[in-house]
PDB file of C-alpha atoms in Angstrom:
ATOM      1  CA  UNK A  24       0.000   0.000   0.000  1.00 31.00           C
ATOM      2  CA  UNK A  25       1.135   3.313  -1.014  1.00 35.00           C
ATOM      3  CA  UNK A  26       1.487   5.914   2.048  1.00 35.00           C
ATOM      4  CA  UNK A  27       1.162   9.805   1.954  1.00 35.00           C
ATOM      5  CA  UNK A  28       1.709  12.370   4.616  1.00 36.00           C
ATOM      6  CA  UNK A  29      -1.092  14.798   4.320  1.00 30.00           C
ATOM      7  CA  UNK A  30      -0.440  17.621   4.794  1.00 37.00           C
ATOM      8  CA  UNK A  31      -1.377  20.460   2.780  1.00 35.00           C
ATOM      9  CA  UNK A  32      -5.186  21.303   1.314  1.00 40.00           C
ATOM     10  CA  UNK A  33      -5.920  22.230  -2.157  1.00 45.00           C
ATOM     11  CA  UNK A  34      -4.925  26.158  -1.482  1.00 42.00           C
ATOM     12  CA  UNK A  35      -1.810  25.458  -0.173  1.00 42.00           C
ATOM     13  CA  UNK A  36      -2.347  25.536   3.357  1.00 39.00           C
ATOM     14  CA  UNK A  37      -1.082  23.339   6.095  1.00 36.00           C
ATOM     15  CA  UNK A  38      -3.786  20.791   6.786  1.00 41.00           C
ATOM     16  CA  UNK A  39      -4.619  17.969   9.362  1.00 38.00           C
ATOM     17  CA  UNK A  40      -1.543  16.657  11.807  1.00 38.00           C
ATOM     18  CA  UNK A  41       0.228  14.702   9.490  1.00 38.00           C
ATOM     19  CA  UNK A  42      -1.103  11.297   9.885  1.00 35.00           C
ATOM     20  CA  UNK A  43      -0.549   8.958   6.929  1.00 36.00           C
ATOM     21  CA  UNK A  44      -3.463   7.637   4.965  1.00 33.00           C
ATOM     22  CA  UNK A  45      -3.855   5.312   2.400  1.00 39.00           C
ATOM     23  CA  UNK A  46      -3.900   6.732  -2.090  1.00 38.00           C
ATOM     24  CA  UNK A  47      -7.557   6.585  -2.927  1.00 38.00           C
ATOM     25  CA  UNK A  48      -8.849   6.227  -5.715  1.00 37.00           C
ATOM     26  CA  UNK A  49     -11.720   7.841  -7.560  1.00 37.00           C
ATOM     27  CA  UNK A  50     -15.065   8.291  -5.405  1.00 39.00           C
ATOM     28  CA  UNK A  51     -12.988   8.140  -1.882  1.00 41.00           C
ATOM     29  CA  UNK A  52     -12.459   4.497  -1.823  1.00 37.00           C
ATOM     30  CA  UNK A  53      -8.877   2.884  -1.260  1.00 37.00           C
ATOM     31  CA  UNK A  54      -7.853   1.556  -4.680  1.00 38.00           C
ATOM     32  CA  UNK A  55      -7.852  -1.702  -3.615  1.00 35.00           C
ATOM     33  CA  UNK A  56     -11.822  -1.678  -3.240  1.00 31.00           C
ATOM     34  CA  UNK A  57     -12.272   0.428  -6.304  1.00 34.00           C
ATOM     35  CA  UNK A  58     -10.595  -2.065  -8.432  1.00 45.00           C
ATOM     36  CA  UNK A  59      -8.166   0.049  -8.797  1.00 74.00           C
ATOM     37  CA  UNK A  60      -4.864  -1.234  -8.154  1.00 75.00           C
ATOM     38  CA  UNK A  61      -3.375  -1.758 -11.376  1.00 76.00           C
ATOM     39  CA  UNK A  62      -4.345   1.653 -12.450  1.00 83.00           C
ATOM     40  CA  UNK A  63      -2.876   3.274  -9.315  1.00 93.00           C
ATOM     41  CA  UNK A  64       0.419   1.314  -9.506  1.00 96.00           C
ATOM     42  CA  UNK A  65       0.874   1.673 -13.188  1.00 96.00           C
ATOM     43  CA  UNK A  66       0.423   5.386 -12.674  1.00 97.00           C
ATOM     44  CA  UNK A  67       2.442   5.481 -10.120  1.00 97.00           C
ATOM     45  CA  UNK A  68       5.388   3.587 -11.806  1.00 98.00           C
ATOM     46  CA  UNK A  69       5.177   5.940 -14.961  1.00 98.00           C
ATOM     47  CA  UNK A  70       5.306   8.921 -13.181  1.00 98.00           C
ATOM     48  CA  UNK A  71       8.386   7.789 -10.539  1.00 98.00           C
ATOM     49  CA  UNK A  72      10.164   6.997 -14.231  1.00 98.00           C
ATOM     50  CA  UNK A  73       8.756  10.339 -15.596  1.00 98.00           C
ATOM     51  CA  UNK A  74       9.573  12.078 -12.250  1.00 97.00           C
ATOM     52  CA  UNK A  75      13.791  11.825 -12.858  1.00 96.00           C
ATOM     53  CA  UNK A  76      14.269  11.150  -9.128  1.00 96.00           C
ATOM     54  CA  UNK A  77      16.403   8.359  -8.341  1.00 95.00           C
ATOM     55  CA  UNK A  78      15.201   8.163  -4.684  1.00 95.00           C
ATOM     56  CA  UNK A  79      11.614   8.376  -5.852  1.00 97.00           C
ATOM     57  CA  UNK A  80      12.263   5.740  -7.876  1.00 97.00           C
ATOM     58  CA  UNK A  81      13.540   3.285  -5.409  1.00 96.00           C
ATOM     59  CA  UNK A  82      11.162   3.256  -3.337  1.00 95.00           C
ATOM     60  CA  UNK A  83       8.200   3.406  -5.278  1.00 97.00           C
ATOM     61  CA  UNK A  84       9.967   0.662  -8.312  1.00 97.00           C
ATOM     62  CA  UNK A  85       9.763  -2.559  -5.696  1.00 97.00           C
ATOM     63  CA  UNK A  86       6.026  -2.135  -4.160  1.00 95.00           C
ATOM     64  CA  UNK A  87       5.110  -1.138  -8.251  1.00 96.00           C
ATOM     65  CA  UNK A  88       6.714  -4.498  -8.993  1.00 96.00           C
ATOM     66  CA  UNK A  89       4.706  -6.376  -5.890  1.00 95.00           C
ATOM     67  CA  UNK A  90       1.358  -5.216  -6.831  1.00 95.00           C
ATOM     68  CA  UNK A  91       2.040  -5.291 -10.837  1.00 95.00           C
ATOM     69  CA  UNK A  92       1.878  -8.211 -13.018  1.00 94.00           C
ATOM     70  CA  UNK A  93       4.938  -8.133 -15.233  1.00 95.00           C
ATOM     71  CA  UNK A  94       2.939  -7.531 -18.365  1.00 95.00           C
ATOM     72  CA  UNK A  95       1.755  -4.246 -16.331  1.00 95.00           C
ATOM     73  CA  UNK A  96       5.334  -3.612 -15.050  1.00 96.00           C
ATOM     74  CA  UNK A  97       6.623  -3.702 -18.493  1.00 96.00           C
ATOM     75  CA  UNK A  98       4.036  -1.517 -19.487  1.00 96.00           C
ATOM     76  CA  UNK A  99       4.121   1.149 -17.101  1.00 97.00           C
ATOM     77  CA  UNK A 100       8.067   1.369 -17.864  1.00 97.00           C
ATOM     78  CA  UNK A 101       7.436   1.059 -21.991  1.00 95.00           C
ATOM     79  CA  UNK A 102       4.837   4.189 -21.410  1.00 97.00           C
ATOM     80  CA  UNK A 103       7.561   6.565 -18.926  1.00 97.00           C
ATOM     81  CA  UNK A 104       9.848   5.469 -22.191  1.00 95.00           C
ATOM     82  CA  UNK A 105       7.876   6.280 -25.280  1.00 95.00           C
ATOM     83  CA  UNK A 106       6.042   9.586 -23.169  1.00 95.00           C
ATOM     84  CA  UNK A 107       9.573  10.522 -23.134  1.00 95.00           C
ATOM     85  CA  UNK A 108      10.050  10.431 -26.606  1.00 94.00           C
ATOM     86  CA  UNK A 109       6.922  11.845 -27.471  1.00 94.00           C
ATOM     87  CA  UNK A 110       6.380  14.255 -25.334  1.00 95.00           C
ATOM     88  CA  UNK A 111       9.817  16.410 -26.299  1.00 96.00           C
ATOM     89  CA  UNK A 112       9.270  15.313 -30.007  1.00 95.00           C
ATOM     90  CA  UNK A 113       5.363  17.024 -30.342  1.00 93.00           C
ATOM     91  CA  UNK A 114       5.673  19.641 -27.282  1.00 95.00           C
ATOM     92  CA  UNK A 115       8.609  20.978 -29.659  1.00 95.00           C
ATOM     93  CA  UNK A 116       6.439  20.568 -32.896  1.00 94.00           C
ATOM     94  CA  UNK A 117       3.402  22.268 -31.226  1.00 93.00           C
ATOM     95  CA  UNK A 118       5.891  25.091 -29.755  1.00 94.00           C
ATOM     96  CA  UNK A 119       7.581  26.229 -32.777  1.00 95.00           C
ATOM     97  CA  UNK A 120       6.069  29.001 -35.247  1.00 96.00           C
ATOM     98  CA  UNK A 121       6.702  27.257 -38.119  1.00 96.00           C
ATOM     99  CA  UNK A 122       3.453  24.577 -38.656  1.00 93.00           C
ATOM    100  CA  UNK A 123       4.506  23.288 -41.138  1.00 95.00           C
ATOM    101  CA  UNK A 124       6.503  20.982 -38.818  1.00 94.00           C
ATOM    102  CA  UNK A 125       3.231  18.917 -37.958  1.00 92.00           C
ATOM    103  CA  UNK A 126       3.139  18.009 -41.662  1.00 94.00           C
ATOM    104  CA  UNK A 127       6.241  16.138 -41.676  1.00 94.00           C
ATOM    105  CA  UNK A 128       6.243  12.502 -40.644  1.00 92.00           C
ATOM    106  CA  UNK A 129       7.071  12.015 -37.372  1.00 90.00           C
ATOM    107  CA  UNK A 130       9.485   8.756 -37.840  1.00 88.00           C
ATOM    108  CA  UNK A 131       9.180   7.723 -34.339  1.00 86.00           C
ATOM    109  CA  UNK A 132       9.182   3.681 -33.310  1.00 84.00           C
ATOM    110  CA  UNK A 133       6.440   3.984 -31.056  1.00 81.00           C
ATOM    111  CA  UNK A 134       5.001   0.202 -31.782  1.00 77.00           C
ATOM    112  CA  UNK A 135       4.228   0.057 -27.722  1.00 79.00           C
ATOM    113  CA  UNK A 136       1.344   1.619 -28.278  1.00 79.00           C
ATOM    114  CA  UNK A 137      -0.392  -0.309 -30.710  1.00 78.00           C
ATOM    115  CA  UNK A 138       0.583  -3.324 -28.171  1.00 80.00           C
ATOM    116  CA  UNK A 139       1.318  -2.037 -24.447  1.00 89.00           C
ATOM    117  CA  UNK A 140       0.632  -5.768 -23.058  1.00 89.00           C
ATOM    118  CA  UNK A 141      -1.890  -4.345 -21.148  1.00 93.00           C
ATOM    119  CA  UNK A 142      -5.256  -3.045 -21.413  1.00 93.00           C
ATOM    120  CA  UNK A 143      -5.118  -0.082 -24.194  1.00 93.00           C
ATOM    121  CA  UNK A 144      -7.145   2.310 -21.852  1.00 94.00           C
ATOM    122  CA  UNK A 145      -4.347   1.268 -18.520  1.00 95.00           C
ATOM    123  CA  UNK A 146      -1.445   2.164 -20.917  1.00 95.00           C
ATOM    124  CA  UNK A 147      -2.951   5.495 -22.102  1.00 95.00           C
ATOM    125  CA  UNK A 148      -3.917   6.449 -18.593  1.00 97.00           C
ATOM    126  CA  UNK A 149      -0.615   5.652 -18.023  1.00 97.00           C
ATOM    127  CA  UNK A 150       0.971   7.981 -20.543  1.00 97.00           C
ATOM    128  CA  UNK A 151      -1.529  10.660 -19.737  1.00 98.00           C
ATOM    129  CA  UNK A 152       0.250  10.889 -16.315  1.00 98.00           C
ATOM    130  CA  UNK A 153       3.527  10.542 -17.417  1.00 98.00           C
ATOM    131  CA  UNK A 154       2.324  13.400 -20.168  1.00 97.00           C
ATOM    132  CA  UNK A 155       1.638  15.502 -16.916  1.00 98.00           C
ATOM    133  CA  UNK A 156       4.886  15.378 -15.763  1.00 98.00           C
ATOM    134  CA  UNK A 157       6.724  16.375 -18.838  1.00 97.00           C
ATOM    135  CA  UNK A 158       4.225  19.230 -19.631  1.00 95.00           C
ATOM    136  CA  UNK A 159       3.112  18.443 -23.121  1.00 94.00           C
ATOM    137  CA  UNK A 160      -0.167  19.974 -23.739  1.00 93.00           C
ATOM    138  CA  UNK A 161      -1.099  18.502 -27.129  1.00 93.00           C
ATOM    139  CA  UNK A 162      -0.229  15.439 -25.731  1.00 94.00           C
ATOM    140  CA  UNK A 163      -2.682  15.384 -22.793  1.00 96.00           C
ATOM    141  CA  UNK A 164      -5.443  16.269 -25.183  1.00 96.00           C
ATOM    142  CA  UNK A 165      -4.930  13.325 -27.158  1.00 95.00           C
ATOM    143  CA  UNK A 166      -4.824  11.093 -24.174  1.00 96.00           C
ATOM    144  CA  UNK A 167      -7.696  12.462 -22.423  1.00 98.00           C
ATOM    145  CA  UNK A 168     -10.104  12.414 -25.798  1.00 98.00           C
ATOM    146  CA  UNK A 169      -8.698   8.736 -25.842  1.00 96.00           C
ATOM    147  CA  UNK A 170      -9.535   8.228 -22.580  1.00 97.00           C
ATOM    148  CA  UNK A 171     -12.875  10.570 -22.402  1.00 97.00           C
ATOM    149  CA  UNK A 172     -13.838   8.274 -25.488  1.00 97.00           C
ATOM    150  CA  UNK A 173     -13.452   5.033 -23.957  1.00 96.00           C
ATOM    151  CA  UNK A 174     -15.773   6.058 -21.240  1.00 96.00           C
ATOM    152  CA  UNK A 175     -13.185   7.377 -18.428  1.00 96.00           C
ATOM    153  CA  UNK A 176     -14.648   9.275 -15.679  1.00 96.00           C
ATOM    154  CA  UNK A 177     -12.887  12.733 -15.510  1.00 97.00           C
ATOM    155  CA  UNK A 178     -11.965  12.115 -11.324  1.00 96.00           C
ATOM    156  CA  UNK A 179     -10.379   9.273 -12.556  1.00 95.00           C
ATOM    157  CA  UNK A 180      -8.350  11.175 -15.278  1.00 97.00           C
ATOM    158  CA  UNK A 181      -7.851  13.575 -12.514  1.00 97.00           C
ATOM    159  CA  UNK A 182      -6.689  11.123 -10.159  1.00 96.00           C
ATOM    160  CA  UNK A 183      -3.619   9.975 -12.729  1.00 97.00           C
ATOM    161  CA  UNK A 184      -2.795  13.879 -12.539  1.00 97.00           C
ATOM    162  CA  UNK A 185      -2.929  14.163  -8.640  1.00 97.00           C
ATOM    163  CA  UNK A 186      -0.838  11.322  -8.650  1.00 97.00           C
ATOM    164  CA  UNK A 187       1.443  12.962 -11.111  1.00 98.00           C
ATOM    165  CA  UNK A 188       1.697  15.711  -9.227  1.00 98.00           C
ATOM    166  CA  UNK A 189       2.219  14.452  -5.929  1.00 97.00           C
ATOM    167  CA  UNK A 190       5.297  11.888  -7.231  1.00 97.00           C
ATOM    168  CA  UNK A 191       6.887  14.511  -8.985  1.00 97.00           C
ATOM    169  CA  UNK A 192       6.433  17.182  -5.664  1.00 97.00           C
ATOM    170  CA  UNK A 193       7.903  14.631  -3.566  1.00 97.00           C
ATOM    171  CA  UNK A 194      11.441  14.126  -6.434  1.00 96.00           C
ATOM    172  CA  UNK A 195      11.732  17.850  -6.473  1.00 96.00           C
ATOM    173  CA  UNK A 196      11.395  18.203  -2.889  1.00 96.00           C
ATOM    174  CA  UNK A 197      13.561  15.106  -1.684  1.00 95.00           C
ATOM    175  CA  UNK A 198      16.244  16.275  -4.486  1.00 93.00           C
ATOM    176  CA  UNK A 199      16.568  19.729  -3.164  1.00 95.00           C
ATOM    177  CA  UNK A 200      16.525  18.592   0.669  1.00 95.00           C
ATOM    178  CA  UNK A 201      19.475  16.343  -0.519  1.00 92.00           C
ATOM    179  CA  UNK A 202      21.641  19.491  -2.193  1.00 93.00           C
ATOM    180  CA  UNK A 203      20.304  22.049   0.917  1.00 95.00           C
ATOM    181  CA  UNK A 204      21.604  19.603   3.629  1.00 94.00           C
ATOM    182  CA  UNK A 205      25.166  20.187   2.087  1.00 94.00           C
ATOM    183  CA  UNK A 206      25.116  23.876   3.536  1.00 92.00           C
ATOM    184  CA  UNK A 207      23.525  22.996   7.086  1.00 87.00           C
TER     185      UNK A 207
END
């Protein structure tokens, strides 16, 4: 089971006494019970890749592994790989003046996605929150329709985000603690 510290509300402000509680997922209900599990842990996976943190990363990589089947392992570490591919490759395309860019063919091996090993709408929630991360905007549209079209709820779209966010918060954090303990 994944563990958070809350401690901070929606506005920023310091929030309950720090007790740890268990990830939820959509609706309030502990992914476990939600059915959830793969989703949460795939997410999570992807986005401790996505997230650049090595300490992130080993922590989170071994209770991924426990709670993934390998198919879903592989996945979650195929879509952190191709998202970071991607998401350089057509944030660049959709950032530059020149549109004539997004006529050219991409020439990309991306064959993971026709085949993640996993259920199509797991891998693309996957790469949504992985998408998050690395701040590619016309690549979070396309997942989202993808994922809007195959009947995902938006809290559960929103709960790949939060996740997102929270993983890479805690890399960032941990990663300057590390270089700011140096000067104390």
């Amino acid at each position: 089971m994944l563990v958070v510290q809350r401690e901070f509300d929606d506005t920023g402000d310091a929030q309950g006494d720090g007790e740890q509680q268990q990830v939820e997922a959509a609706g309030g209900q502990p992914a476990q019970q939600a059915g959830g599990l793969l989703l949460v842990w795939g997410t999570v996976l992807a986005t401790a890749i996505a997230s650049r943190s090595p300490v992130v990363l080993r922590e989170l990589a071994p209770e991924a592994k426990a709670n993934l089947s390998p198919e879903a392992y592989r996945a979650a570490k195929s879509a952190a790989a191709v998202m970071a591919m991607n998401n350089v490759f057509y944030r660049t395309r959709h950032l530059l003046s020149d549109h004539e860019y997004g006529t050219l063919r991409a020439g990309l091996r991306m064959n993971v996605i026709g085949s993640p090993g996993v259920d199509k709408v797991d891998f693309e929630l996957w790469s949504f929150a992985v998408s998050a991360i690395n701040g590619c905007g016309m690549c979070l549209d396309s997942h989202e329709q993808v994922l809007r079209k195959a009947g995902v709820d938006r809290e559960v779209i929103q709960e790949a985000f939060k996740i997102a966010s929270v993983v890479q918060a805690v890399g960032v954090t941990l990663e300057a603690e590390a270089v700011l303990a140096e000067f104390e």
